[in-house]
Amino acid sequence: MELTVIRLPADDASDDKRLDGVLQSALDGVAHATVTDVSALPDLRGRRLLFAMALGAYGVNTAYLRLLARLRAAPDTLDGCVSALIVDGGGELYTKSAAAELALALNSAGSALPGRPLVEATGSLQNFRVQAKNLGTDLMGAYRAAVRELAERLASEAFPLREKPALLALHASSYHVSNTMQLWAQVKVRLKKSCTVEEIGLRNGAVSDCSGCPYTACLHFGEKGRCFYGGLMQDEVWPAVRRCDAVVLLCPNYNDALSANLTAFINRMTGLFRQTRFYDKAVFAIVVSGYSGGDIVARQVLDAMNMNKSFYLPPRFALIETANDPGEALMLSGVNARLDAFAARMRKSLCAPAAAENIAGGY
């Protein structure tokens, strides 16, 4: 499928030279059209989009900021799209944070993102050291190869749909007092005819955090489907992740961050990730903040599960609400309509067409 390259020009034209050279080389022979004027974007719905921008040494690109404002103002701009990103930095900072901010805006505007949708290049290109060694090339060669691989994967992306997908919900909360769990209970009711659901609780020290084994040790145990530290992650969570078609993370906002137990789950996934990729598994999230900051937590999920661990990110993957007192979330104005819409998006993203149509009435 032809790609549409959205090329966001840098504030200083000299910052564009490296990225332009990489794009010219990596996209040679790949069917694509290029758009450079963010103020006059064509209708992009239904397209495969490759966003490419150079940030410069200070991590600023005003064309990117204009695009961000446009996406947030028109949340149906990218319905039916699949998007990926290339971010070229002039220094060692800002590439990943800018990419995550843009990725959440793309997703909120209706675009899906394939697993590992980002190629980032720091100013020194030192983040390509491992890839260069594995490919037997230099840092620039590894950069070009990564862009080429991403473009080819984006053009061919086709997330598999299932007749009755299996969901794995992971949480570290109590149904009795958690607004997040109460919202999930309502979503689960809406999915009962079209999906199977498994839940695993990670409370009360059930999951120890990753202790940072040497790479070779982690690889050794991961190849055997095990982790040096064993426990719930190895015995229950990893097998459940292998079985499922989508993971649903239930995320109360703790100090503008994921809870410690969910963070430990993500960290401990590294051993399983050594063994397999998760391009054919989706990730969703329900995020509830007491006051504000739900977008920060949603971006952490996107960063960790989609950009790092390779899970597919369906359009509008997160339900984000603000509620403080127990039970408040279910009393929010319009919440039932938002729950209906979120469950319907999950069905559409996961279920074969006949199953996805089973959305009305008794769910």
Short mmCIF file of C-alpha atoms in Angstrom, two decimals:
data_model
loop_
_atom_site.label_atom_id
_atom_site.label_comp_id
_atom_site.label_asym_id
_atom_site.label_seq_id
_atom_site.Cartn_x
_atom_site.Cartn_y
_atom_site.Cartn_z
CA MET A 1 0.00 0.00 0.00
CA GLU A 2 1.28 3.49 -0.84
CA LEU A 3 2.56 5.56 2.04
CA THR A 4 1.88 9.22 2.65
CA VAL A 5 4.97 10.83 4.18
CA ILE A 6 4.10 13.84 6.33
CA ARG A 7 7.40 15.72 6.32
CA LEU A 8 7.49 18.33 9.08
CA PRO A 9 10.27 20.78 8.14
CA ALA A 10 12.67 21.93 10.83
CA ASP A 11 12.87 25.53 11.95
CA ASP A 12 16.47 25.63 10.68
CA ALA A 13 16.80 24.04 7.23
CA SER A 14 20.27 22.76 8.09
CA ASP A 15 18.69 20.42 10.66
CA ASP A 16 16.80 18.65 7.86
CA LYS A 17 19.80 17.47 5.84
CA ARG A 18 20.46 14.18 7.62
CA LEU A 19 16.81 13.15 7.74
CA ASP A 20 16.24 14.07 4.07
CA GLY A 21 19.19 11.92 3.08
CA VAL A 22 17.96 8.96 5.11
CA LEU A 23 14.44 9.24 3.68
CA GLN A 24 15.73 9.44 0.12
CA SER A 25 17.82 6.31 0.59
CA ALA A 26 15.45 4.26 2.75
CA LEU A 27 12.30 4.96 0.69
CA ASP A 28 13.87 4.28 -2.69
CA GLY A 29 11.49 1.91 -4.46
CA VAL A 30 8.79 2.26 -1.76
CA ALA A 31 5.58 3.73 -3.20
CA HIS A 32 4.94 7.02 -1.41
CA ALA A 33 3.79 10.61 -1.75
CA THR A 34 5.15 13.44 0.38
CA VAL A 35 3.25 16.28 2.06
CA THR A 36 5.20 19.19 3.57
CA ASP A 37 2.56 21.90 4.15
CA VAL A 38 0.90 21.18 7.50
CA SER A 39 -1.43 24.16 7.08
CA ALA A 40 -3.01 22.62 3.96
CA LEU A 41 -3.18 18.90 4.67
CA PRO A 42 -5.31 16.83 2.28
CA ASP A 43 -7.95 14.41 3.56
CA LEU A 44 -5.78 11.78 5.24
CA ARG A 45 -8.45 9.36 6.43
CA GLY A 46 -7.80 5.73 5.59
CA ARG A 47 -4.15 6.24 4.61
CA ARG A 48 -0.85 4.78 5.77
CA LEU A 49 1.01 7.75 7.25
CA LEU A 50 4.73 8.11 7.97
CA PHE A 51 5.44 11.25 10.00
CA ALA A 52 9.04 12.47 9.78
CA MET A 53 10.53 15.43 11.62
CA ALA A 54 13.89 16.81 12.67
CA LEU A 55 13.92 18.47 16.06
CA GLY A 56 17.24 20.27 16.14
CA ALA A 57 19.46 20.46 19.19
CA TYR A 58 16.78 21.93 21.47
CA GLY A 59 13.91 19.60 20.64
CA VAL A 60 11.66 22.21 19.02
CA ASN A 61 9.84 22.01 15.68
CA THR A 62 7.09 24.60 15.14
CA ALA A 63 5.54 22.69 12.22
CA TYR A 64 5.09 19.78 14.63
CA LEU A 65 3.39 22.08 17.16
CA ARG A 66 0.98 23.32 14.49
CA LEU A 67 0.17 19.72 13.56
CA LEU A 68 -0.36 18.83 17.22
CA ALA A 69 -2.85 21.68 17.62
CA ARG A 70 -4.70 20.62 14.48
CA LEU A 71 -4.99 17.00 15.55
CA ARG A 72 -6.26 17.90 19.01
CA ALA A 73 -8.83 20.31 17.56
CA ALA A 74 -10.23 17.78 15.05
CA PRO A 75 -10.29 14.34 16.68
CA ASP A 76 -11.65 12.52 13.59
CA THR A 77 -8.89 13.73 11.25
CA LEU A 78 -7.15 10.33 11.00
CA ASP A 79 -10.03 7.86 11.11
CA GLY A 80 -8.98 4.59 9.49
CA CYS A 81 -5.28 5.50 9.32
CA VAL A 82 -2.24 3.52 10.42
CA SER A 83 0.71 5.72 11.38
CA ALA A 84 4.40 5.48 12.20
CA LEU A 85 7.05 8.06 13.10
CA ILE A 86 10.64 9.06 12.43
CA VAL A 87 12.19 11.62 14.78
CA ASP A 88 15.68 12.92 14.07
CA GLY A 89 17.32 14.83 16.91
CA GLY A 90 20.15 17.31 16.91
CA GLY A 91 21.11 16.30 20.45
CA GLU A 92 20.73 13.34 22.79
CA LEU A 93 17.40 14.42 24.32
CA TYR A 94 13.75 15.00 23.38
CA THR A 95 13.35 12.53 20.48
CA LYS A 96 11.34 9.96 22.40
CA SER A 97 9.26 12.42 24.43
CA ALA A 98 8.27 14.33 21.29
CA ALA A 99 7.43 11.07 19.53
CA ALA A 100 5.24 9.85 22.40
CA GLU A 101 3.34 13.15 22.52
CA LEU A 102 2.71 13.03 18.78
CA ALA A 103 1.79 9.33 18.88
CA LEU A 104 -0.91 9.96 21.49
CA ALA A 105 -2.30 12.82 19.39
CA LEU A 106 -2.34 10.61 16.27
CA ASN A 107 -4.07 7.83 18.16
CA SER A 108 -6.62 10.19 19.70
CA ALA A 109 -7.40 11.50 16.20
CA GLY A 110 -8.33 7.98 15.05
CA SER A 111 -5.08 6.40 13.86
CA ALA A 112 -3.79 2.98 14.83
CA LEU A 113 -0.07 2.45 15.39
CA PRO A 114 1.70 -0.83 14.64
CA GLY A 115 3.99 -2.29 17.27
CA ARG A 116 7.29 -0.40 17.53
CA PRO A 117 6.12 2.47 15.29
CA LEU A 118 9.10 4.74 15.96
CA VAL A 119 12.56 5.17 14.53
CA GLU A 120 14.42 7.76 16.58
CA ALA A 121 17.87 9.07 15.84
CA THR A 122 19.76 10.96 18.52
CA GLY A 123 22.33 13.51 17.45
CA SER A 124 25.25 11.10 17.86
CA LEU A 125 23.33 8.06 16.49
CA GLN A 126 24.70 6.11 19.46
CA ASN A 127 21.24 4.60 19.99
CA PHE A 128 21.95 2.49 16.85
CA ARG A 129 25.08 0.82 18.23
CA VAL A 130 23.49 -2.58 18.82
CA GLN A 131 21.62 -2.59 15.49
CA ALA A 132 24.78 -1.58 13.63
CA LYS A 133 26.74 -4.41 15.23
CA ASN A 134 24.01 -6.94 14.46
CA LEU A 135 23.75 -5.79 10.83
CA GLY A 136 27.50 -5.47 10.28
CA THR A 137 27.22 -1.84 9.23
CA ASP A 138 27.92 1.64 10.59
CA LEU A 139 25.54 3.82 12.61
CA MET A 140 24.13 5.62 9.58
CA GLY A 141 23.60 2.31 7.79
CA ALA A 142 21.64 1.02 10.78
CA TYR A 143 19.54 4.20 10.79
CA ARG A 144 18.67 3.79 7.10
CA ALA A 145 17.88 0.10 7.59
CA ALA A 146 15.55 0.88 10.51
CA VAL A 147 13.62 3.45 8.47
CA ARG A 148 13.36 1.04 5.55
CA GLU A 149 12.09 -1.77 7.78
CA LEU A 150 9.52 0.52 9.42
CA ALA A 151 8.25 1.82 6.08
CA GLU A 152 7.83 -1.68 4.66
CA ARG A 153 6.08 -2.88 7.79
CA LEU A 154 3.77 0.13 7.82
CA ALA A 155 2.80 -0.46 4.19
CA SER A 156 1.87 -4.08 4.88
CA GLU A 157 0.39 -3.77 8.40
CA ALA A 158 -2.75 -5.92 8.82
CA PHE A 159 -3.78 -6.60 12.41
CA PRO A 160 -5.54 -10.01 12.63
CA LEU A 161 -9.22 -10.03 13.62
CA ARG A 162 -10.73 -12.93 15.60
CA GLU A 163 -14.18 -14.43 15.95
CA LYS A 164 -14.06 -14.24 19.73
CA PRO A 165 -10.88 -12.50 20.90
CA ALA A 166 -9.37 -13.22 24.30
CA LEU A 167 -8.77 -10.24 26.60
CA LEU A 168 -6.39 -10.17 29.55
CA ALA A 169 -7.16 -7.46 32.10
CA LEU A 170 -4.37 -6.60 34.53
CA HIS A 171 -4.93 -4.50 37.63
CA ALA A 172 -3.68 -3.76 41.12
CA SER A 173 -6.88 -2.31 42.59
CA SER A 174 -9.98 -3.27 44.54
CA TYR A 175 -13.44 -3.40 42.97
CA HIS A 176 -14.94 -2.00 46.17
CA VAL A 177 -13.25 1.40 46.13
CA SER A 178 -11.57 1.80 42.73
CA ASN A 179 -13.23 4.00 40.12
CA THR A 180 -10.98 2.38 37.53
CA MET A 181 -12.26 -1.10 38.37
CA GLN A 182 -15.87 0.06 38.37
CA LEU A 183 -15.48 1.47 34.87
CA TRP A 184 -13.83 -1.76 33.74
CA ALA A 185 -16.74 -3.76 35.16
CA GLN A 186 -19.09 -1.78 32.92
CA VAL A 187 -16.87 -2.25 29.87
CA LYS A 188 -16.65 -5.97 30.57
CA VAL A 189 -20.44 -6.27 30.59
CA ARG A 190 -20.50 -4.63 27.17
CA LEU A 191 -17.97 -7.15 25.82
CA LYS A 192 -19.39 -10.35 27.29
CA LYS A 193 -20.94 -11.64 24.05
CA SER A 194 -18.03 -10.83 21.75
CA CYS A 195 -14.91 -11.54 23.85
CA THR A 196 -13.59 -13.86 26.51
CA VAL A 197 -12.04 -12.16 29.52
CA GLU A 198 -9.36 -13.23 31.97
CA GLU A 199 -8.36 -11.03 34.91
CA ILE A 200 -5.18 -11.16 36.97
CA GLY A 201 -4.61 -9.02 40.05
CA LEU A 202 -1.10 -7.82 40.79
CA ARG A 203 -1.70 -6.46 44.29
CA ASN A 204 0.14 -6.83 47.59
CA GLY A 205 3.62 -7.60 46.33
CA ALA A 206 2.49 -10.34 43.94
CA VAL A 207 4.97 -9.11 41.32
CA SER A 208 8.56 -8.25 42.17
CA ASP A 209 10.11 -5.59 39.99
CA CYS A 210 12.80 -6.44 37.47
CA SER A 211 16.22 -6.44 39.13
CA GLY A 212 18.15 -5.90 35.93
CA CYS A 213 19.79 -9.24 35.22
CA PRO A 214 22.67 -9.14 32.72
CA TYR A 215 21.46 -9.32 29.12
CA THR A 216 22.80 -12.83 28.62
CA ALA A 217 21.07 -14.13 31.76
CA CYS A 218 17.74 -12.55 30.79
CA LEU A 219 18.07 -13.99 27.28
CA HIS A 220 18.93 -17.44 28.63
CA PHE A 221 15.86 -17.65 30.87
CA GLY A 222 13.59 -15.90 28.35
CA GLU A 223 14.39 -18.45 25.65
CA LYS A 224 13.11 -21.11 28.02
CA GLY A 225 9.94 -19.15 28.77
CA ARG A 226 11.17 -18.41 32.29
CA CYS A 227 12.46 -15.60 34.43
CA PHE A 228 15.24 -15.90 37.02
CA TYR A 229 12.87 -14.51 39.67
CA GLY A 230 9.95 -16.82 38.80
CA GLY A 231 6.74 -16.20 40.72
CA LEU A 232 3.40 -14.94 39.43
CA MET A 233 4.88 -13.33 36.33
CA GLN A 234 6.43 -16.55 35.08
CA ASP A 235 3.70 -18.92 36.25
CA GLU A 236 0.51 -16.96 35.44
CA VAL A 237 1.06 -13.63 33.70
CA TRP A 238 3.40 -14.68 30.91
CA PRO A 239 1.22 -17.67 29.89
CA ALA A 240 -1.85 -15.43 29.96
CA VAL A 241 -0.12 -12.85 27.74
CA ARG A 242 0.78 -15.60 25.29
CA ARG A 243 -2.85 -16.80 25.19
CA CYS A 244 -4.56 -13.45 24.84
CA ASP A 245 -5.27 -11.30 21.80
CA ALA A 246 -5.30 -8.03 23.75
CA VAL A 247 -4.12 -6.73 27.10
CA VAL A 248 -6.25 -4.21 28.99
CA LEU A 249 -4.31 -2.24 31.61
CA LEU A 250 -6.45 -0.76 34.37
CA CYS A 251 -4.55 2.33 35.42
CA PRO A 252 -5.45 4.62 38.30
CA ASN A 253 -3.24 7.69 38.18
CA TYR A 254 -0.73 7.46 41.04
CA ASN A 255 1.28 10.69 41.26
CA ASP A 256 1.05 11.20 37.49
CA ALA A 257 2.46 7.72 36.89
CA LEU A 258 1.47 4.11 36.47
CA SER A 259 1.11 2.19 39.70
CA ALA A 260 4.20 0.37 40.98
CA ASN A 261 2.70 -3.06 40.28
CA LEU A 262 1.80 -2.27 36.67
CA THR A 263 5.25 -0.76 36.16
CA ALA A 264 6.78 -3.95 37.57
CA PHE A 265 4.66 -6.00 35.14
CA ILE A 266 5.97 -4.00 32.18
CA ASN A 267 9.57 -4.23 33.39
CA ARG A 268 9.32 -7.98 33.92
CA MET A 269 7.90 -8.41 30.39
CA THR A 270 11.43 -7.92 29.08
CA GLY A 271 12.25 -11.59 29.60
CA LEU A 272 9.25 -12.69 27.53
CA PHE A 273 10.03 -10.02 24.94
CA ARG A 274 13.45 -11.63 24.43
CA GLN A 275 11.59 -14.65 23.12
CA THR A 276 8.76 -13.16 21.07
CA ARG A 277 7.25 -9.99 19.62
CA PHE A 278 3.68 -8.84 20.18
CA TYR A 279 2.75 -7.26 16.85
CA ASP A 280 -0.41 -9.41 16.71
CA LYS A 281 -1.59 -8.43 20.21
CA ALA A 282 -3.31 -5.15 21.07
CA VAL A 283 -3.15 -2.99 24.17
CA PHE A 284 -5.96 -0.91 25.69
CA ALA A 285 -6.07 1.15 28.86
CA ILE A 286 -8.60 2.61 31.27
CA VAL A 287 -7.05 5.57 33.06
CA VAL A 288 -8.68 7.40 35.97
CA SER A 289 -7.16 10.45 37.65
CA GLY A 290 -8.36 12.02 40.85
CA TYR A 291 -7.68 15.52 39.55
CA SER A 292 -5.78 15.67 36.23
CA GLY A 293 -2.94 14.11 34.27
CA GLY A 294 -4.68 11.16 32.61
CA ASP A 295 -2.90 11.91 29.33
CA ILE A 296 0.47 11.49 31.08
CA VAL A 297 -0.42 7.97 32.23
CA ALA A 298 -1.90 7.04 28.83
CA ARG A 299 1.33 8.18 27.22
CA GLN A 300 3.34 5.98 29.59
CA VAL A 301 1.27 2.96 28.52
CA LEU A 302 1.78 3.86 24.86
CA ASP A 303 5.51 4.38 25.39
CA ALA A 304 6.07 1.11 27.22
CA MET A 305 3.68 -1.29 25.54
CA ASN A 306 3.47 0.00 21.96
CA MET A 307 6.77 1.76 21.27
CA ASN A 308 8.92 -0.53 23.39
CA LYS A 309 7.24 -3.92 23.75
CA SER A 310 5.68 -3.96 20.24
CA PHE A 311 1.95 -4.26 21.08
CA TYR A 312 -0.43 -2.95 18.42
CA LEU A 313 -2.15 0.30 19.43
CA PRO A 314 -5.77 0.43 18.22
CA PRO A 315 -7.40 3.79 17.44
CA ARG A 316 -8.30 5.74 20.60
CA PHE A 317 -6.88 2.96 22.74
CA ALA A 318 -7.51 4.62 26.13
CA LEU A 319 -10.62 5.58 28.07
CA ILE A 320 -9.47 8.54 30.19
CA GLU A 321 -11.69 9.87 33.00
CA THR A 322 -11.36 12.11 36.05
CA ALA A 323 -12.97 10.95 39.30
CA ASN A 324 -11.87 11.10 42.92
CA ASP A 325 -14.38 9.80 45.48
CA PRO A 326 -15.33 6.09 45.33
CA GLY A 327 -18.18 5.56 42.88
CA GLU A 328 -17.80 9.00 41.32
CA ALA A 329 -16.74 7.70 37.90
CA LEU A 330 -20.08 6.01 37.27
CA MET A 331 -21.88 9.26 38.08
CA LEU A 332 -19.97 11.41 35.55
CA SER A 333 -22.05 13.20 32.96
CA GLY A 334 -22.19 11.20 29.71
CA VAL A 335 -20.12 8.33 31.05
CA ASN A 336 -22.43 5.60 29.75
CA ALA A 337 -22.11 6.92 26.20
CA ARG A 338 -18.33 6.98 26.54
CA LEU A 339 -18.34 3.43 27.90
CA ASP A 340 -20.49 2.31 24.97
CA ALA A 341 -18.14 3.99 22.51
CA PHE A 342 -15.00 2.53 24.13
CA ALA A 343 -16.39 -1.02 24.13
CA ALA A 344 -17.52 -0.60 20.52
CA ARG A 345 -14.02 0.52 19.52
CA MET A 346 -12.55 -2.53 21.22
CA ARG A 347 -14.90 -4.81 19.31
CA LYS A 348 -14.19 -3.10 16.00
CA SER A 349 -10.43 -3.31 16.56
CA LEU A 350 -10.37 -6.97 17.63
CA CYS A 351 -13.39 -8.83 16.27
CA ALA A 352 -14.07 -10.25 12.84
CA PRO A 353 -16.86 -8.20 11.18
CA ALA A 354 -19.71 -10.54 12.09
CA ALA A 355 -18.75 -10.49 15.77
CA ALA A 356 -18.10 -6.75 15.82
CA GLU A 357 -21.68 -6.04 14.76
CA ASN A 358 -22.97 -7.52 18.02
CA ILE A 359 -22.96 -4.18 19.83
CA ALA A 360 -26.45 -3.04 20.69
CA GLY A 361 -29.23 -4.06 23.03
CA GLY A 362 -27.95 -6.52 25.64
CA TYR A 363 -24.36 -6.15 24.39
#
